Structures are given as C-alpha cells and as structure tokens.
mmCIF file of C-alpha atoms and ligand atoms in Angstrom:
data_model
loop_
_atom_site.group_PDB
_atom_site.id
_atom_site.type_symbol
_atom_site.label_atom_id
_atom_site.label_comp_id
_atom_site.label_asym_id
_atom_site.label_seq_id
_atom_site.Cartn_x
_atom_site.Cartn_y
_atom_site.Cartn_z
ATOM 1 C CA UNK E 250 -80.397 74.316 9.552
ATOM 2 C CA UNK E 251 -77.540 75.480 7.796
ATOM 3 C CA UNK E 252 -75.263 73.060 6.105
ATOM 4 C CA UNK E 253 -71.232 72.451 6.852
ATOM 5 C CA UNK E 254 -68.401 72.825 4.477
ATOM 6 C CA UNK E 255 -67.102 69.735 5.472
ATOM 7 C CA UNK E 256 -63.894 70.209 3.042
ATOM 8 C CA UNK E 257 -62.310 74.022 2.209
ATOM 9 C CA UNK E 258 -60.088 74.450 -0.191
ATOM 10 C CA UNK E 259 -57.727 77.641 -0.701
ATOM 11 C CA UNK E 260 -55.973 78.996 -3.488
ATOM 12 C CA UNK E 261 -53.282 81.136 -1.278
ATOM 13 C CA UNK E 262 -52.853 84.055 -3.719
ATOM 14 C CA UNK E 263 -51.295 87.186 -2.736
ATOM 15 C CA UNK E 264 -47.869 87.057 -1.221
ATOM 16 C CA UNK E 265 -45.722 88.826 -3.754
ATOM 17 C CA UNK E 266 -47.950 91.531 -3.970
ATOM 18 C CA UNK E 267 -48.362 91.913 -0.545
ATOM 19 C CA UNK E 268 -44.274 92.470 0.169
ATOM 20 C CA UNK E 269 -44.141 94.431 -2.965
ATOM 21 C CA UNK E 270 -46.419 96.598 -1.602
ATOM 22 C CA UNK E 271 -44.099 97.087 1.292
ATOM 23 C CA UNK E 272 -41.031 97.697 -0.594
ATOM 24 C CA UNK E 273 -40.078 94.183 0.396
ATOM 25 C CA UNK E 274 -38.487 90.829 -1.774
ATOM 26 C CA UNK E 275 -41.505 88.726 -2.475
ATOM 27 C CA UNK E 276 -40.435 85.899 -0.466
ATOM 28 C CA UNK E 277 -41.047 87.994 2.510
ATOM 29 C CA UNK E 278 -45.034 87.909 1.387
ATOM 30 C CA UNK E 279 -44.450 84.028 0.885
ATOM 31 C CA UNK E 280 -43.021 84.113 4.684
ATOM 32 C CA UNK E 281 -45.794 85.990 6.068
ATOM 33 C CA UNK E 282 -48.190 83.782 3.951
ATOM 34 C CA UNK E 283 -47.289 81.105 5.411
ATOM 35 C CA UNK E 284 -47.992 82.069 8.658
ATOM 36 C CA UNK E 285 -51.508 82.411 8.146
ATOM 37 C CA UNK E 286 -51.733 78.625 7.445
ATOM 38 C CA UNK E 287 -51.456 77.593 11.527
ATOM 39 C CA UNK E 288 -54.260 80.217 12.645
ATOM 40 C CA UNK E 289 -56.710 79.058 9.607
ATOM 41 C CA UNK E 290 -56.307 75.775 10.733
ATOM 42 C CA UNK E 291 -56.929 75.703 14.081
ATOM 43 C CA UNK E 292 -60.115 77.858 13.050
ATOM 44 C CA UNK E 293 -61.728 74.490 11.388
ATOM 45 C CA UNK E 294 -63.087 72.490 14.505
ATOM 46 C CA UNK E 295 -65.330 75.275 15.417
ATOM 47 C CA UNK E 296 -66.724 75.600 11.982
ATOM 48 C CA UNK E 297 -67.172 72.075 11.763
ATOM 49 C CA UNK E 298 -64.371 72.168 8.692
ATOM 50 C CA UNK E 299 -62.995 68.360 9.150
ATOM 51 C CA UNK E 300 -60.671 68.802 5.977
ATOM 52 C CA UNK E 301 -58.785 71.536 4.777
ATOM 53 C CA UNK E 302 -56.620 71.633 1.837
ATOM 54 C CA UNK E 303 -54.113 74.664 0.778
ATOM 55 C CA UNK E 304 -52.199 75.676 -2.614
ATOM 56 C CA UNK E 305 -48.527 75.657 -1.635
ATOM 57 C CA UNK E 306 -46.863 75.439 -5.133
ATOM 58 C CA UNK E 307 -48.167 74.787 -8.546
ATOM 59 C CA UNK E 308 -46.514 72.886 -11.607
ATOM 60 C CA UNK E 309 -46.784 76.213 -13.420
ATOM 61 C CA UNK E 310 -45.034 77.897 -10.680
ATOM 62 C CA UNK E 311 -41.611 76.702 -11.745
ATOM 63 C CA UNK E 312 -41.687 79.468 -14.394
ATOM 64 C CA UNK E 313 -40.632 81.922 -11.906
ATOM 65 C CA UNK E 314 -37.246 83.165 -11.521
ATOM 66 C CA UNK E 315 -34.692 80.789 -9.739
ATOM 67 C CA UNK E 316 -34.333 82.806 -6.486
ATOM 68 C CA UNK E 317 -38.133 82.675 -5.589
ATOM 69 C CA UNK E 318 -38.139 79.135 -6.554
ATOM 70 C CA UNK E 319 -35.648 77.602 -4.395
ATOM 71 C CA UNK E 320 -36.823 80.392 -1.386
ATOM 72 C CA UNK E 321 -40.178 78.547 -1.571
ATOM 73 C CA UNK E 322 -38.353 75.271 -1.347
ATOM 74 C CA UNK E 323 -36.341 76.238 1.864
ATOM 75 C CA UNK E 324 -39.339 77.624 3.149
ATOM 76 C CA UNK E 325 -41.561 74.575 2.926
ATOM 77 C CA UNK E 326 -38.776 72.661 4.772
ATOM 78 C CA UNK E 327 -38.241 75.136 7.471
ATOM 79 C CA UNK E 328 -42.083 75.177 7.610
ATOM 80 C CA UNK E 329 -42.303 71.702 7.995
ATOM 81 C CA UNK E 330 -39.494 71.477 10.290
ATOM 82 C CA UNK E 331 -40.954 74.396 12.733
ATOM 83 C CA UNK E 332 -44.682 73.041 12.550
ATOM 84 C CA UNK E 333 -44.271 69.614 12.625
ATOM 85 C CA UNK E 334 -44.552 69.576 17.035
ATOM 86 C CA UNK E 335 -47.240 71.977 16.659
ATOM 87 C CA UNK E 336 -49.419 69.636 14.289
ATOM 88 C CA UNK E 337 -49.022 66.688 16.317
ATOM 89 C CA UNK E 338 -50.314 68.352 19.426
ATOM 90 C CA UNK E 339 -53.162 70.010 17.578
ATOM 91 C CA UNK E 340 -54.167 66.982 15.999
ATOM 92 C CA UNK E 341 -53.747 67.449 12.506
ATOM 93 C CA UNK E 342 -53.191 64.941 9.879
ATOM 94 C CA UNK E 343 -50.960 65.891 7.038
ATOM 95 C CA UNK E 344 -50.973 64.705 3.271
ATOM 96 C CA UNK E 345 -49.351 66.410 0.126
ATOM 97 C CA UNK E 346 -50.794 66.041 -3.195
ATOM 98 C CA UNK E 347 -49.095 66.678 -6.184
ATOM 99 C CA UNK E 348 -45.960 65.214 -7.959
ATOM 100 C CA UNK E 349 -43.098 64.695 -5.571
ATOM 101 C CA UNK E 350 -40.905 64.117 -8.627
ATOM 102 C CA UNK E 351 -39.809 67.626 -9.633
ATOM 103 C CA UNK E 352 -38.924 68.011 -5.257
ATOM 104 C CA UNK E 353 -35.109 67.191 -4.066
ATOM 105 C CA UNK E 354 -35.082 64.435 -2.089
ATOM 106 C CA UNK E 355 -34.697 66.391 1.419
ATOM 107 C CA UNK E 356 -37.853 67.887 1.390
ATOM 108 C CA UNK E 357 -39.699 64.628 0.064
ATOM 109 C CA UNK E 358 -37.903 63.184 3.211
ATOM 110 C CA UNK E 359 -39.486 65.527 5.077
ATOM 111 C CA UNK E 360 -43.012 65.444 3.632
ATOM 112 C CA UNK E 361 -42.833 61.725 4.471
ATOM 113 C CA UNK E 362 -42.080 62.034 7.995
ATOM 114 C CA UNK E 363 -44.715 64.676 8.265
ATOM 115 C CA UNK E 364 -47.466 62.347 6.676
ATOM 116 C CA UNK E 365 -46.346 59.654 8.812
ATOM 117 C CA UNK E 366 -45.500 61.492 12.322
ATOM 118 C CA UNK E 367 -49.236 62.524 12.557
ATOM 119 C CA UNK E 368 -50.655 59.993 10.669
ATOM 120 C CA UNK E 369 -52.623 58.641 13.670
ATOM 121 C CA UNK E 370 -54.330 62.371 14.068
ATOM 122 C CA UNK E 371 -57.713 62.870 13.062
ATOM 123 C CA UNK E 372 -58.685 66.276 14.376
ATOM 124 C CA UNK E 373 -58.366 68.067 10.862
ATOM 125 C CA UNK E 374 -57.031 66.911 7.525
ATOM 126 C CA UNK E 375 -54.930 69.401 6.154
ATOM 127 C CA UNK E 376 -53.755 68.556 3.091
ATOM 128 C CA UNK E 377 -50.892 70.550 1.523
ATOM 129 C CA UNK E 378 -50.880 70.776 -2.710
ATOM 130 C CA UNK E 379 -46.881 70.999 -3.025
ATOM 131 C CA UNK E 380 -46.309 71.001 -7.242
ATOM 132 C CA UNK E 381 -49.437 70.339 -7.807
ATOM 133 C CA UNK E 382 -51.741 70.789 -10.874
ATOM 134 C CA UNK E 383 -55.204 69.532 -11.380
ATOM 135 C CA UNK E 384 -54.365 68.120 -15.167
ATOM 136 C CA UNK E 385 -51.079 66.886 -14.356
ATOM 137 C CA UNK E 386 -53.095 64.949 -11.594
ATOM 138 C CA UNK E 387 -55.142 63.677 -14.260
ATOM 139 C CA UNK E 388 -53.049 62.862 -16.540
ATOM 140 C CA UNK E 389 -50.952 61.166 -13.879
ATOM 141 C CA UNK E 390 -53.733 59.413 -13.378
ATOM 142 C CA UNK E 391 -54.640 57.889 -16.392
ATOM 143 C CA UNK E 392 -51.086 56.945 -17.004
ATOM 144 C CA UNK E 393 -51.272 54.879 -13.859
ATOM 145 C CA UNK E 394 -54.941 53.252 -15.345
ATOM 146 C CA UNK E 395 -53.382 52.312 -18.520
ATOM 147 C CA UNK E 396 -50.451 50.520 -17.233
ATOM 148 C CA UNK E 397 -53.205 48.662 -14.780
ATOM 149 C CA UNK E 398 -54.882 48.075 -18.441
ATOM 150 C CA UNK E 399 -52.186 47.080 -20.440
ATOM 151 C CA UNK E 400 -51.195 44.492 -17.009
ATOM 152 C CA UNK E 401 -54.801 42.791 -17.149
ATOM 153 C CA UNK E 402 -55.244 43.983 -13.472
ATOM 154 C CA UNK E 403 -58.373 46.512 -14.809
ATOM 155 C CA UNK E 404 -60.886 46.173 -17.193
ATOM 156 C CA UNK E 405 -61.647 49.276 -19.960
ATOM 157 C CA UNK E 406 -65.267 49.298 -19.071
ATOM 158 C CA UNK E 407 -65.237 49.335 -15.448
ATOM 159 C CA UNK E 408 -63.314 52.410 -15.481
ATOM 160 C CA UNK E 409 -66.139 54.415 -14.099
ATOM 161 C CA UNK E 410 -65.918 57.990 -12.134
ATOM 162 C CA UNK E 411 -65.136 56.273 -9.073
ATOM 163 C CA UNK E 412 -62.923 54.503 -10.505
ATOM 164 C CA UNK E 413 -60.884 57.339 -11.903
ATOM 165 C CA UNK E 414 -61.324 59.394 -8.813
ATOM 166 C CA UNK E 415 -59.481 56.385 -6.699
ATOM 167 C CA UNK E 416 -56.607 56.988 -9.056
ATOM 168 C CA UNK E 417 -56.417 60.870 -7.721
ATOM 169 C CA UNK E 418 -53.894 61.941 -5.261
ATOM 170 C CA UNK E 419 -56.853 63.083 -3.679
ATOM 171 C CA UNK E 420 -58.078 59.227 -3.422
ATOM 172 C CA UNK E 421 -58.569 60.275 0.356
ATOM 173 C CA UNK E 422 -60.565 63.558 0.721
ATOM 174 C CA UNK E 423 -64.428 63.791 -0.118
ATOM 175 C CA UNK E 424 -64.552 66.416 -2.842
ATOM 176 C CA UNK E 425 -64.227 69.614 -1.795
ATOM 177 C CA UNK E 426 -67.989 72.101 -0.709
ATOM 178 C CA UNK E 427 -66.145 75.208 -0.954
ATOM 179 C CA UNK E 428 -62.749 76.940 -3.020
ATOM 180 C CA UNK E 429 -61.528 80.306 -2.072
ATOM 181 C CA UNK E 430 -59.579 82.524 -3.816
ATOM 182 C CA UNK E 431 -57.182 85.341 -2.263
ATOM 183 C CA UNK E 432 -55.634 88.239 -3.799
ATOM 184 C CA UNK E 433 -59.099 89.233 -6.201
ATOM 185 C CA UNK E 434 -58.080 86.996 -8.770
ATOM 186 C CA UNK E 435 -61.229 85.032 -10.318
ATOM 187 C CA UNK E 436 -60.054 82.123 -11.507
ATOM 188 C CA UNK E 437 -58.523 78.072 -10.444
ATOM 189 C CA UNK E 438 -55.103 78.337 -12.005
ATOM 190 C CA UNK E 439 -55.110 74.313 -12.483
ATOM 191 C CA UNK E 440 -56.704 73.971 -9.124
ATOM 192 C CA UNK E 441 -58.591 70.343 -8.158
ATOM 193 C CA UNK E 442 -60.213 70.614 -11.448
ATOM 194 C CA UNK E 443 -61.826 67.206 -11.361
ATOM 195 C CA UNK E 444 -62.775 67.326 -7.622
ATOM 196 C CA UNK E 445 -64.663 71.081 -7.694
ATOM 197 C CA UNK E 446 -66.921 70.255 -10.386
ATOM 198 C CA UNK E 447 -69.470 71.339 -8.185
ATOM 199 C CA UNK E 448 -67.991 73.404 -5.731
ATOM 200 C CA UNK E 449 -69.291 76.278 -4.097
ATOM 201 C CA UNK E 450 -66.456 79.628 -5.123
ATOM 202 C CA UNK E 451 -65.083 82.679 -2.947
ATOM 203 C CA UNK E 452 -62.975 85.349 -4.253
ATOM 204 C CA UNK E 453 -62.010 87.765 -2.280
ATOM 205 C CA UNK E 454 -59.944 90.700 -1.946
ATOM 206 C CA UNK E 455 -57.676 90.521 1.176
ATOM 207 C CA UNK E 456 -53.965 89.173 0.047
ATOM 208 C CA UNK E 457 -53.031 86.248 1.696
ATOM 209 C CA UNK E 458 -51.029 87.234 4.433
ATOM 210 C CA UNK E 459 -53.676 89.656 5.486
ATOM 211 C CA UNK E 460 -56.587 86.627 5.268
ATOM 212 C CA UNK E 461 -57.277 85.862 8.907
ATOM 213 C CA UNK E 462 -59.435 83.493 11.136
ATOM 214 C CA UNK E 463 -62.358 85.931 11.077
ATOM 215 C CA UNK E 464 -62.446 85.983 7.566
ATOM 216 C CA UNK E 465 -62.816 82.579 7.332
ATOM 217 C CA UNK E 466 -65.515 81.843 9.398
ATOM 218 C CA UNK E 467 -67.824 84.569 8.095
ATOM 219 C CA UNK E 468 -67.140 83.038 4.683
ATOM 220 C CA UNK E 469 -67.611 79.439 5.571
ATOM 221 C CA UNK E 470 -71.496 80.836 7.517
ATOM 222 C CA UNK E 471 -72.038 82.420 3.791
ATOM 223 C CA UNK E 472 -71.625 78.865 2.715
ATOM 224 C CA UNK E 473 -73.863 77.797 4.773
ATOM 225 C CA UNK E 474 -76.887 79.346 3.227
ATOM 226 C CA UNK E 475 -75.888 78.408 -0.700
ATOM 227 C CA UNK E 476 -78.470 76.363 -1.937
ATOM 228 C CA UNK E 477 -76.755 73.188 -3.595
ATOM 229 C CA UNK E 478 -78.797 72.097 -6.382
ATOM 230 C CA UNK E 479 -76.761 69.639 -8.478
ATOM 231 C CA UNK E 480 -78.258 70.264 -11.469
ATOM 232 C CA UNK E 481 -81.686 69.425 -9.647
ATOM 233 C CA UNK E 482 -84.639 71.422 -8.412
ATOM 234 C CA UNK E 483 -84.706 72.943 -4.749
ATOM 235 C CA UNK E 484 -85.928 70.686 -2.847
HETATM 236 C C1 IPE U 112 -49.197 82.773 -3.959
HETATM 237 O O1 IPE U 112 -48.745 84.103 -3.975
HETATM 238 C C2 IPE U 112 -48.124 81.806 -3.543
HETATM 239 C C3 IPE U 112 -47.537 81.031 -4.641
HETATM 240 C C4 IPE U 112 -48.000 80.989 -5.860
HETATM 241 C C5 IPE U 112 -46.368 80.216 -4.339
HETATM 242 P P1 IPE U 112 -48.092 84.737 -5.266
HETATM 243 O O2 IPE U 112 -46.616 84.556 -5.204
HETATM 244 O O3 IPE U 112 -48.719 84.223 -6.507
HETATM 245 O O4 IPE U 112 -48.452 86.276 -5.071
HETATM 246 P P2 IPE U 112 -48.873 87.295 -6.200
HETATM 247 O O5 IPE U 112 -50.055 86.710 -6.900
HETATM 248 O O6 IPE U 112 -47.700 87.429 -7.109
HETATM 249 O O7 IPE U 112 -49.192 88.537 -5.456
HETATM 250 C C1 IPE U 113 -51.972 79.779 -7.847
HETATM 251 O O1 IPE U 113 -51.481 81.067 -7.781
HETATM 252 C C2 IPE U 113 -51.001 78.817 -7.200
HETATM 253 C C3 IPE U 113 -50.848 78.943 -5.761
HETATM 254 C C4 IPE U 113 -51.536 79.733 -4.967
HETATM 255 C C5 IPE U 113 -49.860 78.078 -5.179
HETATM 256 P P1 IPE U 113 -50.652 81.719 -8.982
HETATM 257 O O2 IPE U 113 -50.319 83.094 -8.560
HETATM 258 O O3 IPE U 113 -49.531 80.847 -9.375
HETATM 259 O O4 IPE U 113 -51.736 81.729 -10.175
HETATM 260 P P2 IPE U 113 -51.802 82.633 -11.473
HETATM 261 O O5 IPE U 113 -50.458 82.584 -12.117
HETATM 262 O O6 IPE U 113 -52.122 84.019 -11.028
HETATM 263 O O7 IPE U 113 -52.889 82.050 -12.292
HETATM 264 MG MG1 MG U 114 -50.327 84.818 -7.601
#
C-alpha cells in the first residue's frame, strides 16, 4: 500500500519569470499564479491531501520594489474577495500564518472574515503563508514563551518540542509529508523550517502559473513510494 501525503506544502515560485517571459509586468505572472491556487485545491480530496498549505508572501519579500509590493497586496484582497463564495461551497477551511503586523488593516479584515466565514468547513485545510517566514515564526514564538516565563504561567523545563511547536502559527496543521518547489529553484527561502524537518522535497521545473492539477497528482503518487525512515531502519 502506498502511503498519503496527508499535508502538501508549496513554495509558489515562478510568476515574475513567467510574465517576463511574455514581455509582460510581473504582476501579471503573480495574477496568473494565483489562479492556479483554486484548481490545485480542489485536486486534494482525490489524492487523499486533507491539508494544503501555499507561500503567498514572505518577510523577505518586502525588499522588492514598491509597485510589486502593494500589487501583491491588492491582489490578495481581490483574491480573497472573488474566492471567498467559492471556498465556502467547496468546503475549504482557510487559515493564514505569518505576521499580520506588517498587513494594513483592510486586508487583515479580510483574512479574518475568511478564517471565520468557512471556519465550520472541513473538506481541505488550505492554509495561506501571507508575510510569513519560518525564523520570524520562531522567533515570534519564543518571544511569546518568555513572556509566559517571565508571567509564572510556564515552567523553563517543560518547554519541550511540543511545547514549542504549540507556540507555532502552525499550532493547527500536522507537520507537513511533502514541500514542493516551482520555478527549478532548490532551496526553502525561510519556508516552515521547524515543521519540514523531515519532509519529503520536490523541485521542479514548470513556473507556477504553468503548475497544474496533473502535475500534482503524479507528484503526490511519487510520494507515495518514498520510504520514510526517520533516522531508523526500513522496516
Ligand atoms: C513567487 O514568484 C511569488 C512571490 C514570491 C510573491 P516570484 O515573484 O518569486 O517569481 P520569480 O521567482 O521572480 O520568477
Ligand atoms: C519564496 O520565493 C517566497 C514565495 C514563494 C512567496 P522567493 O522568490 O521570494 O524566494 P527567493 O528569493 O528566490 O529565495
Ligand atoms: Mg521567486
């Protein structure tokens, strides 16, 4: 029997490229990206993927120039706005990780409603990394632990893995079985550092926008056949 790749998590690289291949601005790529999110999604339930989590924005992502920035930002709204009826009657859940500090205030508006408008679904769990970073998480994190410390409400020794990991913004998802990477690039780029440690990797070739349903599911069979070891001996 093959096993299931119960969470997938994807690094959506690609977009610029993509329109600057076509002579286009790069937020058309981030456009057409973002397309690709609906049809990946409602490829999960035959897979048997029961979470699904995608790179939107990254806190090192801020470093690029101010018109693709705030492009992105109208774009997640206006993505959230068209999808949101769409979600509900497919039965997705939605959570964002990441820091909602950096976001103006409409679109954390929005990302609440979202959350909380399907918040009764259970179909898929697509959770949406929105200025996210896997250290930032961390640190985040352990911020949050000391001040329970330095309150009495937590001891210093019964911080354990478990512990730390209920700090996460990921408090809610089982660590993810498999990452993949668009675009060719082979590397995380401050991806769910913490929760991949042993995640099973994909990189492949196709830019996002081009990524489709059939990819998908020939990558999540492939998964299907890894042997897991842990650190352990086959079994
Ligand atoms: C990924 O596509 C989307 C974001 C990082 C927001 P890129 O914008 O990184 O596309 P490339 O890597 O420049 O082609
Ligand atoms: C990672 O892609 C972030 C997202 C897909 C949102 P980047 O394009 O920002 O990563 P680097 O800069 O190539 O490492
Ligand atoms: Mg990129």
């Amino acid at each position: 029997m093959t096993q299931v790749a119960e969470h997938v998590a994807i690094i959506m690289d690609g977009n610029g490229r993509w329109a600057q291949r076509r002579g286009r601005p790069r937020l058309v790529g981030h456009h057409a990206g973002a397309k690709r999110v609906r049809e990946i999604v409602q490829a999960c339930p035959e897979v048997r993927v029961k979470y699904l989590t995608v790179f939107a924005f990254s806190t090192e992502n801020w470093k690029r120039t101010q018109v693709e920035v705030s492009g992105l930002m109208r774009l997640f709204k206006r993505y959230i706005r068209r999808e949101t009826q769409a979600l509900i009657d497919e039965g997705v859940r939605v959570r964002f990780i990441g820091d909602r500090i950096k976001l103006d205030d409409t679109l954390v508006q929005l990302m609440d409603e979202l959350e909380l408008v399907t918040s009764g679904n259970s179909t898929i769990h697509l959770t949406i990394a929105l200025n996210y970073g896997g250290r930032d998480e961390v640190t985040r994190a352990a911020q949050r632990m000391a001040r329970e410390v330095e309150a009495g409400k937590l001891a210093a020794q019964s911080v354990t893995a478990e512990v730390l990991a209920s700090f996460l913004d990921t408090h809610f998802l089982p660590d993810p079985d498999l990452v993949i990477r668009t675009s060719g690039e082979a590397r995380i780029s401050n991806f769910l550092l913490w929760q991949s440690a042993y995640a099973e990797y994909e990189f492949v070739e196709t830019l996002w926008p081009d990524f489709t349903a059939l990819q998908f599911t020939q990558l999540i069979s492939r998964f299907g056949t890894r042997d897991r070891r842990y650190g352990a001996l086959t079994a």
